[in-house]
PDB file of C-alpha atoms in Angstrom:
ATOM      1  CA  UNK A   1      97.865  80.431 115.280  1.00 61.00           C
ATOM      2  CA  UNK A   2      94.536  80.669 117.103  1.00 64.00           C
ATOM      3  CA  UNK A   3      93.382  77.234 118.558  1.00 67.00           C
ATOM      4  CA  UNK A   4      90.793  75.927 120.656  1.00 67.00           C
ATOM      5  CA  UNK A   5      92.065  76.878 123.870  1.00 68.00           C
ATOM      6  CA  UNK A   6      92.930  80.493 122.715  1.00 71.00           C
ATOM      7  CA  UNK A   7      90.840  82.934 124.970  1.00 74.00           C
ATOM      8  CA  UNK A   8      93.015  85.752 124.453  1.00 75.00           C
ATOM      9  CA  UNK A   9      95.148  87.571 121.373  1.00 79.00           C
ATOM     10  CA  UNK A  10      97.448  85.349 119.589  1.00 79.00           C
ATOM     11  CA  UNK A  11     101.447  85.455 121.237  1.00 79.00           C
ATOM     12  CA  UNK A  12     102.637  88.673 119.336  1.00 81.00           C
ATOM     13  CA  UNK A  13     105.273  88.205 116.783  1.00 82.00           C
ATOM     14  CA  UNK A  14     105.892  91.415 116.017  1.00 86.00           C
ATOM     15  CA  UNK A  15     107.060  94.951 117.251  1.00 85.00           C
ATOM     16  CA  UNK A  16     103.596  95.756 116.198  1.00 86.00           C
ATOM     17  CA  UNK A  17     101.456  93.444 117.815  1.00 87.00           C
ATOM     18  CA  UNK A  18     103.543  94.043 120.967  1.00 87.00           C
ATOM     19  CA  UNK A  19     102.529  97.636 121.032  1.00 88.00           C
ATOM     20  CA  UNK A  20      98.931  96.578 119.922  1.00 88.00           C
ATOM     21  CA  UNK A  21      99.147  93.835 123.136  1.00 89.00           C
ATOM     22  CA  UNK A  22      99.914  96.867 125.408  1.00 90.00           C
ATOM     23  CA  UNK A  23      97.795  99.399 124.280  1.00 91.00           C
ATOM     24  CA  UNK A  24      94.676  95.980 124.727  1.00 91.00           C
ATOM     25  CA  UNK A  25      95.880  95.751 128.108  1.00 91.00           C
ATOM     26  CA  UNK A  26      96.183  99.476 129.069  1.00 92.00           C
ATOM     27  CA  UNK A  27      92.631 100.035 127.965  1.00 92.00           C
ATOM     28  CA  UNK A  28      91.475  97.360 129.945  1.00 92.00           C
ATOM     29  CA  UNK A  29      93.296  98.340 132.892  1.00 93.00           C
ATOM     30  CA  UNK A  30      91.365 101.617 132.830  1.00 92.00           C
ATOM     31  CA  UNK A  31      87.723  99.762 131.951  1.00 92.00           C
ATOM     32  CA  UNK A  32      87.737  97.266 135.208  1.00 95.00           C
ATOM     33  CA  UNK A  33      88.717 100.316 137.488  1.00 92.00           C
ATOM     34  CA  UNK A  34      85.491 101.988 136.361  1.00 92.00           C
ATOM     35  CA  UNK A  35      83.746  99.207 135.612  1.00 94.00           C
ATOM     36  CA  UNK A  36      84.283  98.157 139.667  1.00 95.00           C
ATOM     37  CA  UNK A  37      83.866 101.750 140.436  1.00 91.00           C
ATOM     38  CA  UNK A  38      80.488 102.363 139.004  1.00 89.00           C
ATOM     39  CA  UNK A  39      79.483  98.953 140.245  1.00 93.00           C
ATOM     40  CA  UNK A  40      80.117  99.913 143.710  1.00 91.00           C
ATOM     41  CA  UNK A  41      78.560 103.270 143.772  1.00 85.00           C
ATOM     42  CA  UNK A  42      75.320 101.355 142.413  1.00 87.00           C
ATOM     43  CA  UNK A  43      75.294  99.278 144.750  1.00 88.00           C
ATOM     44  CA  UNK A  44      75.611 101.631 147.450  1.00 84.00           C
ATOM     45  CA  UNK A  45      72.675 103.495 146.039  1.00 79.00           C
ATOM     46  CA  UNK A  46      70.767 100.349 145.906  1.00 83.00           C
ATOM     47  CA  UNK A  47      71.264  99.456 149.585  1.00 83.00           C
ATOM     48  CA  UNK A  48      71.580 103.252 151.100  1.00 80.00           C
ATOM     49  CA  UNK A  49      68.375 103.902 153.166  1.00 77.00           C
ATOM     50  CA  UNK A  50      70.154 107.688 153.339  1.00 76.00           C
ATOM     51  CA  UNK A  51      68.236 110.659 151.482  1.00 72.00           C
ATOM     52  CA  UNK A  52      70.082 113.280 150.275  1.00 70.00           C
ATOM     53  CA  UNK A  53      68.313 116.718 150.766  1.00 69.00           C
ATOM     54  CA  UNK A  54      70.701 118.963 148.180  1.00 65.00           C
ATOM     55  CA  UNK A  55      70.754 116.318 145.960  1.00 65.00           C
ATOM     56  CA  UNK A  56      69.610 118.773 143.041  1.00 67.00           C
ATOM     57  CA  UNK A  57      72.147 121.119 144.012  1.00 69.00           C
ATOM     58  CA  UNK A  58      75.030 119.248 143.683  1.00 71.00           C
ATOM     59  CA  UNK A  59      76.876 121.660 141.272  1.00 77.00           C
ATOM     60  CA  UNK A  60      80.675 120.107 142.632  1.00 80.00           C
ATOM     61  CA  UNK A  61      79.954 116.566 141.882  1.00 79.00           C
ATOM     62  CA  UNK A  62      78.533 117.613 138.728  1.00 80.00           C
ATOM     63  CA  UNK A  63      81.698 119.469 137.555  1.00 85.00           C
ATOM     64  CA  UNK A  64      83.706 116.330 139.144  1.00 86.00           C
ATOM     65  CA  UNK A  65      82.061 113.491 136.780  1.00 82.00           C
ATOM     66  CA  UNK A  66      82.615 115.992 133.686  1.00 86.00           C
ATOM     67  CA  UNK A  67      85.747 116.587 134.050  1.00 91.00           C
ATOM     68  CA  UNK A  68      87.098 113.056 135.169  1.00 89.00           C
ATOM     69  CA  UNK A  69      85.745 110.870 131.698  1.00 88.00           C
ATOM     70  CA  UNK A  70      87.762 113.907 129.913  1.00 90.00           C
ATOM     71  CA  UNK A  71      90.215 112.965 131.726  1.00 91.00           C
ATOM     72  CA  UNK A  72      89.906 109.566 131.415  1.00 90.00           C
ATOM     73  CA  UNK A  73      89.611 110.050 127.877  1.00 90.00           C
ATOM     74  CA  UNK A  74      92.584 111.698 127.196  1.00 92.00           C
ATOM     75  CA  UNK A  75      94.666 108.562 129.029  1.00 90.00           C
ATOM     76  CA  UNK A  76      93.339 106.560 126.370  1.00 91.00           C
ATOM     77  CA  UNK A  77      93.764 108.885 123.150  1.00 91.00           C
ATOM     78  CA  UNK A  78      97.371 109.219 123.703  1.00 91.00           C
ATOM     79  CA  UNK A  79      98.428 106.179 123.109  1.00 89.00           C
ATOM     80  CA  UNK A  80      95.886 104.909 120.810  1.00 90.00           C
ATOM     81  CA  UNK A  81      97.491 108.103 118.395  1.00 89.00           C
ATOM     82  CA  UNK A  82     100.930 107.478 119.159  1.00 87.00           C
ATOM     83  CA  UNK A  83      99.788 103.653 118.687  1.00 86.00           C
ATOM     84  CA  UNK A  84      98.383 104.274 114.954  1.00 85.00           C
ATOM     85  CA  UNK A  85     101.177 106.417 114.256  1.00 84.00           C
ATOM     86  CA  UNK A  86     103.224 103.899 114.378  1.00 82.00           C
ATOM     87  CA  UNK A  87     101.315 101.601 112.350  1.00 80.00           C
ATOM     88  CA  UNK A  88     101.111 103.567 109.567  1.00 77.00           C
ATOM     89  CA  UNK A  89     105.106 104.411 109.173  1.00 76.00           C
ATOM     90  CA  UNK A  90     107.286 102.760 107.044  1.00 74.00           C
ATOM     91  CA  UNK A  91     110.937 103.421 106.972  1.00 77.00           C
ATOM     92  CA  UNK A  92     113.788 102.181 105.095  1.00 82.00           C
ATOM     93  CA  UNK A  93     112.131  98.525 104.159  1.00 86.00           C
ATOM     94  CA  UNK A  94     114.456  95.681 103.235  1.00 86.00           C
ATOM     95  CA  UNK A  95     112.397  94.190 100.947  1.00 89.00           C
ATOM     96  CA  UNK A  96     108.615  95.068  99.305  1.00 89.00           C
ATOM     97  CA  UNK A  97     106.193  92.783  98.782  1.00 91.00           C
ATOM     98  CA  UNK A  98     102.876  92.949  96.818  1.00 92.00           C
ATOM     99  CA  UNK A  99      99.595  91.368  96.947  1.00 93.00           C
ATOM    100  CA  UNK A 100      96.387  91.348  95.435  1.00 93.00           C
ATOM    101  CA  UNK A 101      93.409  89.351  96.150  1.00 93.00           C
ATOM    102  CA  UNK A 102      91.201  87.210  94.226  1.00 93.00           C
ATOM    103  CA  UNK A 103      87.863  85.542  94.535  1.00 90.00           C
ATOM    104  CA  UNK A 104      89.163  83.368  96.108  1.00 90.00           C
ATOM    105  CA  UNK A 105      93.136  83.170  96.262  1.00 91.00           C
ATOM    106  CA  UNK A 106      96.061  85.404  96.733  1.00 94.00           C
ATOM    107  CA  UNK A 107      98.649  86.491  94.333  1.00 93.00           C
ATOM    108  CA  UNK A 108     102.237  87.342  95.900  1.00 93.00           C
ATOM    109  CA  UNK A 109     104.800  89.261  93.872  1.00 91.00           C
ATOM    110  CA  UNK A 110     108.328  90.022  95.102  1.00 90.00           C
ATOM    111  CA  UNK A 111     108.508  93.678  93.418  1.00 83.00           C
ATOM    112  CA  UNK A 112     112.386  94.298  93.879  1.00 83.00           C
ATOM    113  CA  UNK A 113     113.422  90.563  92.165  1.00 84.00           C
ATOM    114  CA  UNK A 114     112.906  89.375  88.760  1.00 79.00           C
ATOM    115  CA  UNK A 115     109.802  85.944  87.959  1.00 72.00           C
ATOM    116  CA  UNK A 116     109.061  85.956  91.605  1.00 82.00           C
ATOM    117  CA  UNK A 117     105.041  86.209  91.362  1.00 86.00           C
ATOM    118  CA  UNK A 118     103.126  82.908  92.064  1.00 89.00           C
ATOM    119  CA  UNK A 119      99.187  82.627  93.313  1.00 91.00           C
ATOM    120  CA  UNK A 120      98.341  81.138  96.782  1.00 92.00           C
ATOM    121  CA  UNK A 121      95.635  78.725  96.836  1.00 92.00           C
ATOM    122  CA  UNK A 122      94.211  76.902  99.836  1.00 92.00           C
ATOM    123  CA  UNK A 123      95.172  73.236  99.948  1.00 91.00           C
ATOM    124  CA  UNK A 124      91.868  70.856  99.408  1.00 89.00           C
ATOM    125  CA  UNK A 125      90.698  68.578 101.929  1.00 86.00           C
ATOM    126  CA  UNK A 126      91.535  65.548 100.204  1.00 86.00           C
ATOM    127  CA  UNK A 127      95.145  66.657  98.959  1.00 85.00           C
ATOM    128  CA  UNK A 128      96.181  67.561 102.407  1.00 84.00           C
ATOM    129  CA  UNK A 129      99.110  65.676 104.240  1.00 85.00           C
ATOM    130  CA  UNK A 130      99.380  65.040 107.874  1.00 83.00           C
ATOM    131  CA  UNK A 131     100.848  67.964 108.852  1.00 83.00           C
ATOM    132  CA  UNK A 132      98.385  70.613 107.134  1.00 83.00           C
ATOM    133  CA  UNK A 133      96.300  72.520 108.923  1.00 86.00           C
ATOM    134  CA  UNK A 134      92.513  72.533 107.486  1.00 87.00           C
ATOM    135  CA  UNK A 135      91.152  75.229 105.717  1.00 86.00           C
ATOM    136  CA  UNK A 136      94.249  77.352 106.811  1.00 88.00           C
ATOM    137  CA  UNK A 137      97.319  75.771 104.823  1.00 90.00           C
ATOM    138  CA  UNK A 138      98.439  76.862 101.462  1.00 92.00           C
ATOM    139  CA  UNK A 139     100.367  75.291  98.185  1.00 89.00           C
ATOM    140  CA  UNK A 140     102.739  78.733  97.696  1.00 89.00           C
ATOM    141  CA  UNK A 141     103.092  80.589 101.564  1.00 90.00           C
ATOM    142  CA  UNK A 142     105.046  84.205 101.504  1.00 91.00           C
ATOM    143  CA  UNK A 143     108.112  84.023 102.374  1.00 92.00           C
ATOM    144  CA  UNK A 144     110.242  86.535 104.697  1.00 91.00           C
ATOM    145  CA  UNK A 145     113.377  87.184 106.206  1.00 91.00           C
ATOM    146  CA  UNK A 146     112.780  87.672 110.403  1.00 88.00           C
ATOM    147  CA  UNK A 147     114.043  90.814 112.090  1.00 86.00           C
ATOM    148  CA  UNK A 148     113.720  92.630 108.544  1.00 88.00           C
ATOM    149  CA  UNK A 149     111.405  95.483 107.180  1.00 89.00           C
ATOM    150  CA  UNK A 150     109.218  94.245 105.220  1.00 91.00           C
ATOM    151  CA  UNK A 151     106.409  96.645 103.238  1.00 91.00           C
ATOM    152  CA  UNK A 152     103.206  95.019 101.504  1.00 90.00           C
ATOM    153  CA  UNK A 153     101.420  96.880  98.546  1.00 92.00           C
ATOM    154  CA  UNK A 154      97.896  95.183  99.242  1.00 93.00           C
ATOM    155  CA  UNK A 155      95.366  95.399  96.110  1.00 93.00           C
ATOM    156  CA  UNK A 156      92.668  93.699  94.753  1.00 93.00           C
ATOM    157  CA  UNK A 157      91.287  92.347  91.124  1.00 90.00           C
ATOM    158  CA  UNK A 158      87.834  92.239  92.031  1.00 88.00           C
ATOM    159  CA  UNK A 159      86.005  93.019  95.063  1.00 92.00           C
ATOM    160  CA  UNK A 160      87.236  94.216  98.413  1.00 93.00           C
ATOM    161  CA  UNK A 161      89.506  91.740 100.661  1.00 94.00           C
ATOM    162  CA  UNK A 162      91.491  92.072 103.715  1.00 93.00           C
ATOM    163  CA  UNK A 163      94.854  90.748 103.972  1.00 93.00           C
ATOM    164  CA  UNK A 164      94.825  89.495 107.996  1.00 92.00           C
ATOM    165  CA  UNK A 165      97.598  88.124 109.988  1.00 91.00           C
ATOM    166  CA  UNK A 166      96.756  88.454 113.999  1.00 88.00           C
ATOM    167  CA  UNK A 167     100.148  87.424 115.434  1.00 89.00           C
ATOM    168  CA  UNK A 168     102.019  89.256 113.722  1.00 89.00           C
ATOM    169  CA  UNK A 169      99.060  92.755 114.141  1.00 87.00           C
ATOM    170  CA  UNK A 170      98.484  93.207 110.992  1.00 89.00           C
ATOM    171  CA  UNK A 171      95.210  94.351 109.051  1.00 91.00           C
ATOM    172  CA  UNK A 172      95.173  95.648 105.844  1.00 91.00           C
ATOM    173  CA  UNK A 173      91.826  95.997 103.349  1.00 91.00           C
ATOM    174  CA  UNK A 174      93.199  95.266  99.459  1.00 92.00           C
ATOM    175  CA  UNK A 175      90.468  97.460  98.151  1.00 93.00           C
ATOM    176  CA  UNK A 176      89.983  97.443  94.079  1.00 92.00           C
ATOM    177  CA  UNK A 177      92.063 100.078  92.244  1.00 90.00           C
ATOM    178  CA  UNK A 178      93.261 101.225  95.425  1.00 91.00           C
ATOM    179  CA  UNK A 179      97.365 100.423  96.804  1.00 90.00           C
ATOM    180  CA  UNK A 180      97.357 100.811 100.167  1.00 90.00           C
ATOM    181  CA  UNK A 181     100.458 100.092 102.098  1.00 90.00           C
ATOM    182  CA  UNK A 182     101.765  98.339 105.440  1.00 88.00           C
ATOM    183  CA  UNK A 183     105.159  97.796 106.871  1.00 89.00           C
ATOM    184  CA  UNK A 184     106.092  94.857 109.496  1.00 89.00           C
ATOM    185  CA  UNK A 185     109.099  93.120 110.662  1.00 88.00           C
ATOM    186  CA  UNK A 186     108.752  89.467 112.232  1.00 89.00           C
ATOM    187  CA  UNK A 187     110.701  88.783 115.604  1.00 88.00           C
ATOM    188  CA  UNK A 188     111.113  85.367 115.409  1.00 86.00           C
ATOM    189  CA  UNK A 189     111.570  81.876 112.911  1.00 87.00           C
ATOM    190  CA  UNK A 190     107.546  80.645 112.837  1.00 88.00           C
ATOM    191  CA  UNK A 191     104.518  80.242 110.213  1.00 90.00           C
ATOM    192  CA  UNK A 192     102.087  82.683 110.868  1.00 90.00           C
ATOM    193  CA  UNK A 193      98.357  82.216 109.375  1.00 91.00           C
ATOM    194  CA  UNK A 194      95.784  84.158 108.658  1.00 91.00           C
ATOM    195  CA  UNK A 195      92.615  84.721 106.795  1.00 90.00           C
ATOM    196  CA  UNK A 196      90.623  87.317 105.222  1.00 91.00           C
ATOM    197  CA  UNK A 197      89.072  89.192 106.850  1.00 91.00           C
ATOM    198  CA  UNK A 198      86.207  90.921 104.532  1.00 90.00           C
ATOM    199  CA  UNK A 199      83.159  89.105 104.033  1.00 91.00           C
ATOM    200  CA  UNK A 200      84.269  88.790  99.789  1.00 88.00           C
ATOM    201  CA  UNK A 201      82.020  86.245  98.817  1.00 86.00           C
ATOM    202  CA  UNK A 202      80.801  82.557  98.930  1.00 89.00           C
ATOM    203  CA  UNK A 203      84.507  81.338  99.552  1.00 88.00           C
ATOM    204  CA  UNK A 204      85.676  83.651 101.526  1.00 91.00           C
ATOM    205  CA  UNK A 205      86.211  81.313 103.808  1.00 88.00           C
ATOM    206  CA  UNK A 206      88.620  79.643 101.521  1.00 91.00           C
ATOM    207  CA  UNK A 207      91.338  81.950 100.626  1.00 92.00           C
ATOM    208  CA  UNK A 208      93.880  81.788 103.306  1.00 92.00           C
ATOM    209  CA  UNK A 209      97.092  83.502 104.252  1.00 93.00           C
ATOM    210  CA  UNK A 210     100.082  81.539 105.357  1.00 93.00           C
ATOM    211  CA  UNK A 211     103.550  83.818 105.850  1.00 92.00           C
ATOM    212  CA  UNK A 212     106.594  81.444 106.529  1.00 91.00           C
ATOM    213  CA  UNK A 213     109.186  83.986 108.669  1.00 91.00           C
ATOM    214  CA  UNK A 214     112.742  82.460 107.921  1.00 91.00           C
ATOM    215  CA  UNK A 215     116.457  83.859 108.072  1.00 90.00           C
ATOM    216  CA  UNK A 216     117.724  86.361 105.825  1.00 88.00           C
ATOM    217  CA  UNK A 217     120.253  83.634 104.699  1.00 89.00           C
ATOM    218  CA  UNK A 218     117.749  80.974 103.417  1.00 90.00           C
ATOM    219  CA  UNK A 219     115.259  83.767 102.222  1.00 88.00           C
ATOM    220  CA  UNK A 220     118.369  84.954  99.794  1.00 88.00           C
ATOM    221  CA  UNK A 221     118.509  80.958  98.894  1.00 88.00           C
ATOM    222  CA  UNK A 222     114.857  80.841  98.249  1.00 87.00           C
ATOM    223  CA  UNK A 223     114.584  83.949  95.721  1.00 86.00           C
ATOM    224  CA  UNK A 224     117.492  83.212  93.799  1.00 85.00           C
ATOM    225  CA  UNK A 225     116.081  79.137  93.457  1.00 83.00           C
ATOM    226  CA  UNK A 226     112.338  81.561  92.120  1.00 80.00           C
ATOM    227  CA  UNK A 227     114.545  83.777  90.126  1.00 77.00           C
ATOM    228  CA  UNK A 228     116.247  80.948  87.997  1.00 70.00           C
ATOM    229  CA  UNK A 229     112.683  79.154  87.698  1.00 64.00           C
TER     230      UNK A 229
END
């Protein structure tokens, strides 16, 4: 989770967010070597007594600065495609989830088991215990298996949320009588929160998303203990 201290993204959790962390750092890579590049030839123009006599002439250096940001360009494109690709495929899920947002609360239902739909509400200020996190824990989190396909069916009831959790790179608008779709896997055992992340109304500060990644073993424990409720 993001803290105080947090200047950069949140420790990836996820194949996803890996990729995501890469592609962040790759782009920046590129950005300080023109960024210092640029900053040197101004500077050199700024402290050059030199004239330059052909300086309207200069066809070659003209051709040179067009074609390099192409090819600059293309260095980025690549893998930002290859990068969204890969967001968007889902293949061979274990499990599917579904959720639809509310003003102001989540609903969670486990499509491929029987009575497992509950609503997630934040926990109040003054029902919180120790060990909750403010504004960010909730009385029902999702549950998941780790190292396990998981695909969400994001929706919404009323107006247009987004279903947000940084660590583990995922983004996902639940739009009104719209399904859209995102597939994830979590790496490791943690609790991952989030928040939406569409300006949804006077509470939209209020609605958070808490995802509790356990092992396959327990989450089989779990659904059958929803299943018989």
């Amino acid at each position: 989770m993001a803290t105080w201290k947090s200047l950069l993204l949140q420790d990836s959790s996820s194949p996803l967010m890996e990729q995501l962390s890469f592609f962040h750092d790759h782009t920046l890579l590129i950005l300080v070597v023109i960024t210092i590049l640029v900053g040197q030839m101004m500077a050199g123009l700024f402290f050059n007594k030199f004239t330059h006599r052909f300086l309207l002439e200069g066809q070659m250096i003209e051709v040179i600065w067009t074609i390099l940001p192409a090819i600059t360009l293309i260095f980025i494109a690549l893998p930002s495609l290859r990068l969204i690709y890969i967001l968007d495929e889902t293949n061979n899920p274990a499990i599917s989830v579904k959720t639809i947002g509310h003003q102001w609360y989540w609903s969670y239902e486990y499509s491929d088991f029987k009575n497992t739909e509950f609503d997630s509400y934040m926990i109040p200020i003054q029902e919180m215990k120790d060990f909750n996190f403010r504004l960010l824990d909730v009385d029902n989190r999702m549950i998941i298996p780790f190292k396990s396909q998981v695909r969400m069916l994001i929706s919404a009831a009323d107006v247009i949320h987004s279903w947000t959790i940084p660590s583990l790179g995922v983004k996902v608008d639940a739009t009104p009588g719209r399904l859209n779709q995102m597939s994830f896997s979590s790496t490791r055992s943690s609790i991952f929160f989030g928040q939406c992340s569409e300006i949804c109304g006077a509470n939209h500060s209020f609605m958070p998303i808490v995802v509790e990644s356990i092992s396959p073993k327990f989450f089989i424990k779990w659904v059958s203990k929803m299943i018989e409720i």
